[in-house]
PDB file of C-alpha atoms in Angstrom:
ATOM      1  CA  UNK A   1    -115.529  49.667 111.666  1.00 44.00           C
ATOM      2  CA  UNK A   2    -116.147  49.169 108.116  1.00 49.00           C
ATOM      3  CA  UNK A   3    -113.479  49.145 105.075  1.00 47.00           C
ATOM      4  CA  UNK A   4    -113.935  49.857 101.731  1.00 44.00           C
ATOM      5  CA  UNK A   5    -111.757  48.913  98.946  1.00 44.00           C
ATOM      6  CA  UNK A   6    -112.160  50.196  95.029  1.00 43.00           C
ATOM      7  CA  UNK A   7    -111.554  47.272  92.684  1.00 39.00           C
ATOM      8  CA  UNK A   8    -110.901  48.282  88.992  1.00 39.00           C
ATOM      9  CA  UNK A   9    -109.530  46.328  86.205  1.00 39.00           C
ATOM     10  CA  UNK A  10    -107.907  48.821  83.626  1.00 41.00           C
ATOM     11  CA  UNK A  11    -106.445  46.137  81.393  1.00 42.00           C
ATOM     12  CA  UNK A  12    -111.029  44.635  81.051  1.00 46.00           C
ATOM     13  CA  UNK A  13    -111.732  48.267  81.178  1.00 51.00           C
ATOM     14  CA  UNK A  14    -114.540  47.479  83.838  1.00 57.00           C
ATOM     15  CA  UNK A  15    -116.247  50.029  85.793  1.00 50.00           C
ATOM     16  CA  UNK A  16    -115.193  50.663  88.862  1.00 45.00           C
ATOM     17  CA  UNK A  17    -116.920  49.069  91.872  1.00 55.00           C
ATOM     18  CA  UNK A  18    -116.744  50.013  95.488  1.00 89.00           C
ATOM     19  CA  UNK A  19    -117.081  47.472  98.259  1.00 93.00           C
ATOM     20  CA  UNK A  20    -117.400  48.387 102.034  1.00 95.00           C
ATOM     21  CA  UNK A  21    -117.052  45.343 104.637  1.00 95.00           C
ATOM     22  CA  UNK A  22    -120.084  45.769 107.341  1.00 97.00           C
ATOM     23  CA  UNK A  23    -119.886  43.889 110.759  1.00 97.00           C
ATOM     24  CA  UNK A  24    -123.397  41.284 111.001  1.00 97.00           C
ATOM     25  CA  UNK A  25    -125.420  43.712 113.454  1.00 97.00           C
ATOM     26  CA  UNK A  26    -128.274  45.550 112.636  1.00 96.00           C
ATOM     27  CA  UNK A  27    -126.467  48.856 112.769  1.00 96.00           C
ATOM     28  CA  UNK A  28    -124.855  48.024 109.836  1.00 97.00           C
ATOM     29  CA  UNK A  29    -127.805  48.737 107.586  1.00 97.00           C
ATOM     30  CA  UNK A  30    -127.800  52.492 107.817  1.00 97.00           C
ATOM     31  CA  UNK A  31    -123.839  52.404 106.645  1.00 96.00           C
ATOM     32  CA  UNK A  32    -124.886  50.425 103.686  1.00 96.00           C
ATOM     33  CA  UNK A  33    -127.439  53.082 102.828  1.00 96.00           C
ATOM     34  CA  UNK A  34    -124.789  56.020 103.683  1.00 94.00           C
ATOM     35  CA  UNK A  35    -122.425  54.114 101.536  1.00 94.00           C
ATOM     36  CA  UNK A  36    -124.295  53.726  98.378  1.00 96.00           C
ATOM     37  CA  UNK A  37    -125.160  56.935  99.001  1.00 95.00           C
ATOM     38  CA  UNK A  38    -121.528  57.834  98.704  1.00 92.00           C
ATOM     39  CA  UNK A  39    -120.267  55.793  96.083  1.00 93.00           C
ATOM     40  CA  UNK A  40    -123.169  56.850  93.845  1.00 95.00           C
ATOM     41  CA  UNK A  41    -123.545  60.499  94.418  1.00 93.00           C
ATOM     42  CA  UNK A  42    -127.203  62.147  95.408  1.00 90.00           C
ATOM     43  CA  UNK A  43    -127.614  63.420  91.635  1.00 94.00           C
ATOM     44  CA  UNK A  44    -127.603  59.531  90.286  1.00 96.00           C
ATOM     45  CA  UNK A  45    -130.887  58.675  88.998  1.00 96.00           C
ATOM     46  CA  UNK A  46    -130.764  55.321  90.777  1.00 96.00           C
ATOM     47  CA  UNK A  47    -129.809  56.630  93.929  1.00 97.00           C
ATOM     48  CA  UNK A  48    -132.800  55.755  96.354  1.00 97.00           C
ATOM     49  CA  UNK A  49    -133.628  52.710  95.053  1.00 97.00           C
ATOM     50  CA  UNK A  50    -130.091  51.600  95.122  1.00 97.00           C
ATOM     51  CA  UNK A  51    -130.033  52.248  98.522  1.00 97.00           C
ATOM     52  CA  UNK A  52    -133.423  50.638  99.191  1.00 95.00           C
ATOM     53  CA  UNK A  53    -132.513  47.526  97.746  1.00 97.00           C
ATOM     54  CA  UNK A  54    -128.764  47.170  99.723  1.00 97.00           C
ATOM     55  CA  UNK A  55    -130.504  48.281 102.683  1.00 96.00           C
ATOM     56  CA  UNK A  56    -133.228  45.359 102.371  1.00 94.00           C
ATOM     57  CA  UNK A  57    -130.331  42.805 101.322  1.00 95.00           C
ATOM     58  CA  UNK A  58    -127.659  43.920 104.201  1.00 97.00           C
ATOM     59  CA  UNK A  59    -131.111  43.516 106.231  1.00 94.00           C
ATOM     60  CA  UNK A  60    -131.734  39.764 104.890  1.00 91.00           C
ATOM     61  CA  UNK A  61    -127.891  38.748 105.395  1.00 94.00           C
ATOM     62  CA  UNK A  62    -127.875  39.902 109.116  1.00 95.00           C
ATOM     63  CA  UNK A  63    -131.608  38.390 110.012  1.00 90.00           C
ATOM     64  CA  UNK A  64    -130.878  34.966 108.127  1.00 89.00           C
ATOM     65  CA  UNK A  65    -127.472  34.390 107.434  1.00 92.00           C
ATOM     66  CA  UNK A  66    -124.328  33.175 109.680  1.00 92.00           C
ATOM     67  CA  UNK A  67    -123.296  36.920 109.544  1.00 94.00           C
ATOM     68  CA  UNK A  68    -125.639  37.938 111.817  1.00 93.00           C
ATOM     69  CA  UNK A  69    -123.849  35.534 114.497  1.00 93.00           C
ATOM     70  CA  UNK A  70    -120.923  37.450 114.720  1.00 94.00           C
ATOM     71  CA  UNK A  71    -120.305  37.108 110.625  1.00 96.00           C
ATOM     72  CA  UNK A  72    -119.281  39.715 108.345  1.00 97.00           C
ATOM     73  CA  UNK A  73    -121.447  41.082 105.363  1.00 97.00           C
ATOM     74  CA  UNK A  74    -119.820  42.541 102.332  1.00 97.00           C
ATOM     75  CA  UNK A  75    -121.760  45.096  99.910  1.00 98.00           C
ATOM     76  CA  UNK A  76    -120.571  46.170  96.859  1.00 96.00           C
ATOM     77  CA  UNK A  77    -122.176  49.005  94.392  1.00 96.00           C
ATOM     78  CA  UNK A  78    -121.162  49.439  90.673  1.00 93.00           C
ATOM     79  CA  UNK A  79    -122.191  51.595  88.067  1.00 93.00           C
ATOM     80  CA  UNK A  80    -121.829  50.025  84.423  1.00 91.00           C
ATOM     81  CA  UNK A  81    -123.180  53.353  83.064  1.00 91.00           C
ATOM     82  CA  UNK A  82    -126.451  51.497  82.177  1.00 94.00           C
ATOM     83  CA  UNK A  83    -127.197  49.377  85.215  1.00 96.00           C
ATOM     84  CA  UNK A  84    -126.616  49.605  89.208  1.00 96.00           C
ATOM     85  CA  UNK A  85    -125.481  45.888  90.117  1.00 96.00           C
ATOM     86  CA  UNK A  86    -126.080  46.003  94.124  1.00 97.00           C
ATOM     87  CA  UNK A  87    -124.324  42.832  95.670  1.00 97.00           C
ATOM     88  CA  UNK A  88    -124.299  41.500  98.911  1.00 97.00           C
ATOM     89  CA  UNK A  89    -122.225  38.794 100.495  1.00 96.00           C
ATOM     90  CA  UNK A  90    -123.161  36.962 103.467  1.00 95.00           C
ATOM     91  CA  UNK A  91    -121.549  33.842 105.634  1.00 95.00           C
ATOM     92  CA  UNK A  92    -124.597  31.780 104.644  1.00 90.00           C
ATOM     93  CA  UNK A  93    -126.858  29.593 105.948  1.00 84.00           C
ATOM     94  CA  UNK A  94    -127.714  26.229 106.591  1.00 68.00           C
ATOM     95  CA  UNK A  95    -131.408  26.358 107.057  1.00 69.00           C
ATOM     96  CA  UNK A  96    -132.229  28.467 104.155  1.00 67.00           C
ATOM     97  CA  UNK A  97    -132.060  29.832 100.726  1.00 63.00           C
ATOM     98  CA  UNK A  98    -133.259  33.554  99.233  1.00 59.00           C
ATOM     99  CA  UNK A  99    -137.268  33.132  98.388  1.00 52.00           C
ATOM    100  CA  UNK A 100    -140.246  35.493  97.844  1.00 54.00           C
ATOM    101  CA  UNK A 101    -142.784  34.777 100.692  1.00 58.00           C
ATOM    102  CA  UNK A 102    -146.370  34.488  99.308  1.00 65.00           C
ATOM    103  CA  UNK A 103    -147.731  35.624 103.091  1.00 57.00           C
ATOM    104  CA  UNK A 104    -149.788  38.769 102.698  1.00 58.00           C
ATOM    105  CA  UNK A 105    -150.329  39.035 106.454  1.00 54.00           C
ATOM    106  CA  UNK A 106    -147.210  38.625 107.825  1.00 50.00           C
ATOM    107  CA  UNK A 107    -145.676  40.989 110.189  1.00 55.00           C
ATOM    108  CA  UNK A 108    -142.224  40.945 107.605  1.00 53.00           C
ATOM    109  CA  UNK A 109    -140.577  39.298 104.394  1.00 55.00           C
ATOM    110  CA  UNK A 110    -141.293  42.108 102.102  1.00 61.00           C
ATOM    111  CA  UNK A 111    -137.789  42.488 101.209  1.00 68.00           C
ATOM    112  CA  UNK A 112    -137.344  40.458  97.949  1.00 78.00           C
ATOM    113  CA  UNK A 113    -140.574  41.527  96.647  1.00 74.00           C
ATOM    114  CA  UNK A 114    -139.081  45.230  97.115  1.00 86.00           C
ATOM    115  CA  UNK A 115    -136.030  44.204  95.349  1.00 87.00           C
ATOM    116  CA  UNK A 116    -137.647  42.240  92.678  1.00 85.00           C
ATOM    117  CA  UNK A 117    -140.241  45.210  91.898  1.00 89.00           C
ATOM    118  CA  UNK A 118    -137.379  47.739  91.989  1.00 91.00           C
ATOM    119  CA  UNK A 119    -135.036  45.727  90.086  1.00 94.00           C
ATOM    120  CA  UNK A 120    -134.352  44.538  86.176  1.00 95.00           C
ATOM    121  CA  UNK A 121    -133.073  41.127  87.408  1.00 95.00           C
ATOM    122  CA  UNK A 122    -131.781  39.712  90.589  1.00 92.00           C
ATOM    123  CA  UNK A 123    -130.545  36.091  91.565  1.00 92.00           C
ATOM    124  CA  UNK A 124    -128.397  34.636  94.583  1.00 91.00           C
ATOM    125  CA  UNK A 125    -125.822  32.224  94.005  1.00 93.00           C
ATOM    126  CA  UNK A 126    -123.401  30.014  96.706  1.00 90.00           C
ATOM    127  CA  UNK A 127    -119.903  30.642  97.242  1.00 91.00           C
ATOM    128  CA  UNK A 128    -117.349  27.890  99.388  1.00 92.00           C
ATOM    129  CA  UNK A 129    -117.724  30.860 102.378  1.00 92.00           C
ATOM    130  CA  UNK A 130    -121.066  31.858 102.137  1.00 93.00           C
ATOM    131  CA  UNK A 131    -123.958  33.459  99.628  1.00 94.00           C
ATOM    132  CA  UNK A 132    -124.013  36.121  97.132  1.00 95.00           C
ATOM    133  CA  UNK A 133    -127.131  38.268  96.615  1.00 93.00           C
ATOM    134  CA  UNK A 134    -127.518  40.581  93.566  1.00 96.00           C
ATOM    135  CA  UNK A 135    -129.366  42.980  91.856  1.00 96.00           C
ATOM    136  CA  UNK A 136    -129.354  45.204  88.738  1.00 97.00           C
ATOM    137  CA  UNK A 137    -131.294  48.710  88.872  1.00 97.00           C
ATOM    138  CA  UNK A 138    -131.962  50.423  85.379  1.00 92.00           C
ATOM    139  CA  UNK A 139    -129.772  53.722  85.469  1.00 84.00           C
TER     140      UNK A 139
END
């Protein structure tokens, strides 16, 4: 089951952003898209393609990370009021790192190259427990 938690800092005056905590199964990708779907509304102007982009990283973290071995995957949606910062947290992985694939004909590994047409920026970064993914939609 997931759980969601709202982090805001009133005394930094940030934005408020909404995390939900998704089990490492392949199920879990529809409740990613259901909850950006909540936390944004359906009248946002970066709706879909906020929920395009979490549903292609939750996707990436339960394929190729240590979440999808029983792992957790944490996504988290804010709204700055002039970007959508999509970020996904994973248990990581020893064999790889986050890459566009320059393979025309295969079968997958679109994702990124979604993301990164979709998106104004987006990077990865390490943690000590895992990997963050991220991604910042124009509002």
């Amino acid at each position: 089951m997931p759980s969601s938690d709202e982090n805001t800092d009133p005394q930094l005056g940030d934005p408020p952003s909404r995390q939900i905590s998704l089990r490492g199964i392949t199920s879990s990708v529809s409740t990613a898209r259901q909850h950006v779907r909540r936390i944004l509304g359906t009248g946002h102007p970066s709706v879909d393609d906020a929920a395009l982009v979490a549903s292609e990283l939750v996707t990436n973290a339960v394929l190729h990370s240590r979440s999808g071995q029983g792992g957790t995957v944490r996504l988290t949606v804010s709204d700055t009021g002039r970007v959508v910062r999509v970020e996904v947290t994973d248990d990581g992985s020893l064999f790889s790192a986050p890459y566009l694939r320059d393979e025309p004909c295969a079968e997958g590994g679109r994702g990124l190259h979604i993301v990164s047409a979709l998106c104004k920026q987006w990077g990865a970064y390490t943690t000590p427990t895992g990997r963050v993914i991220w991604c910042e939609l124009a509002r």
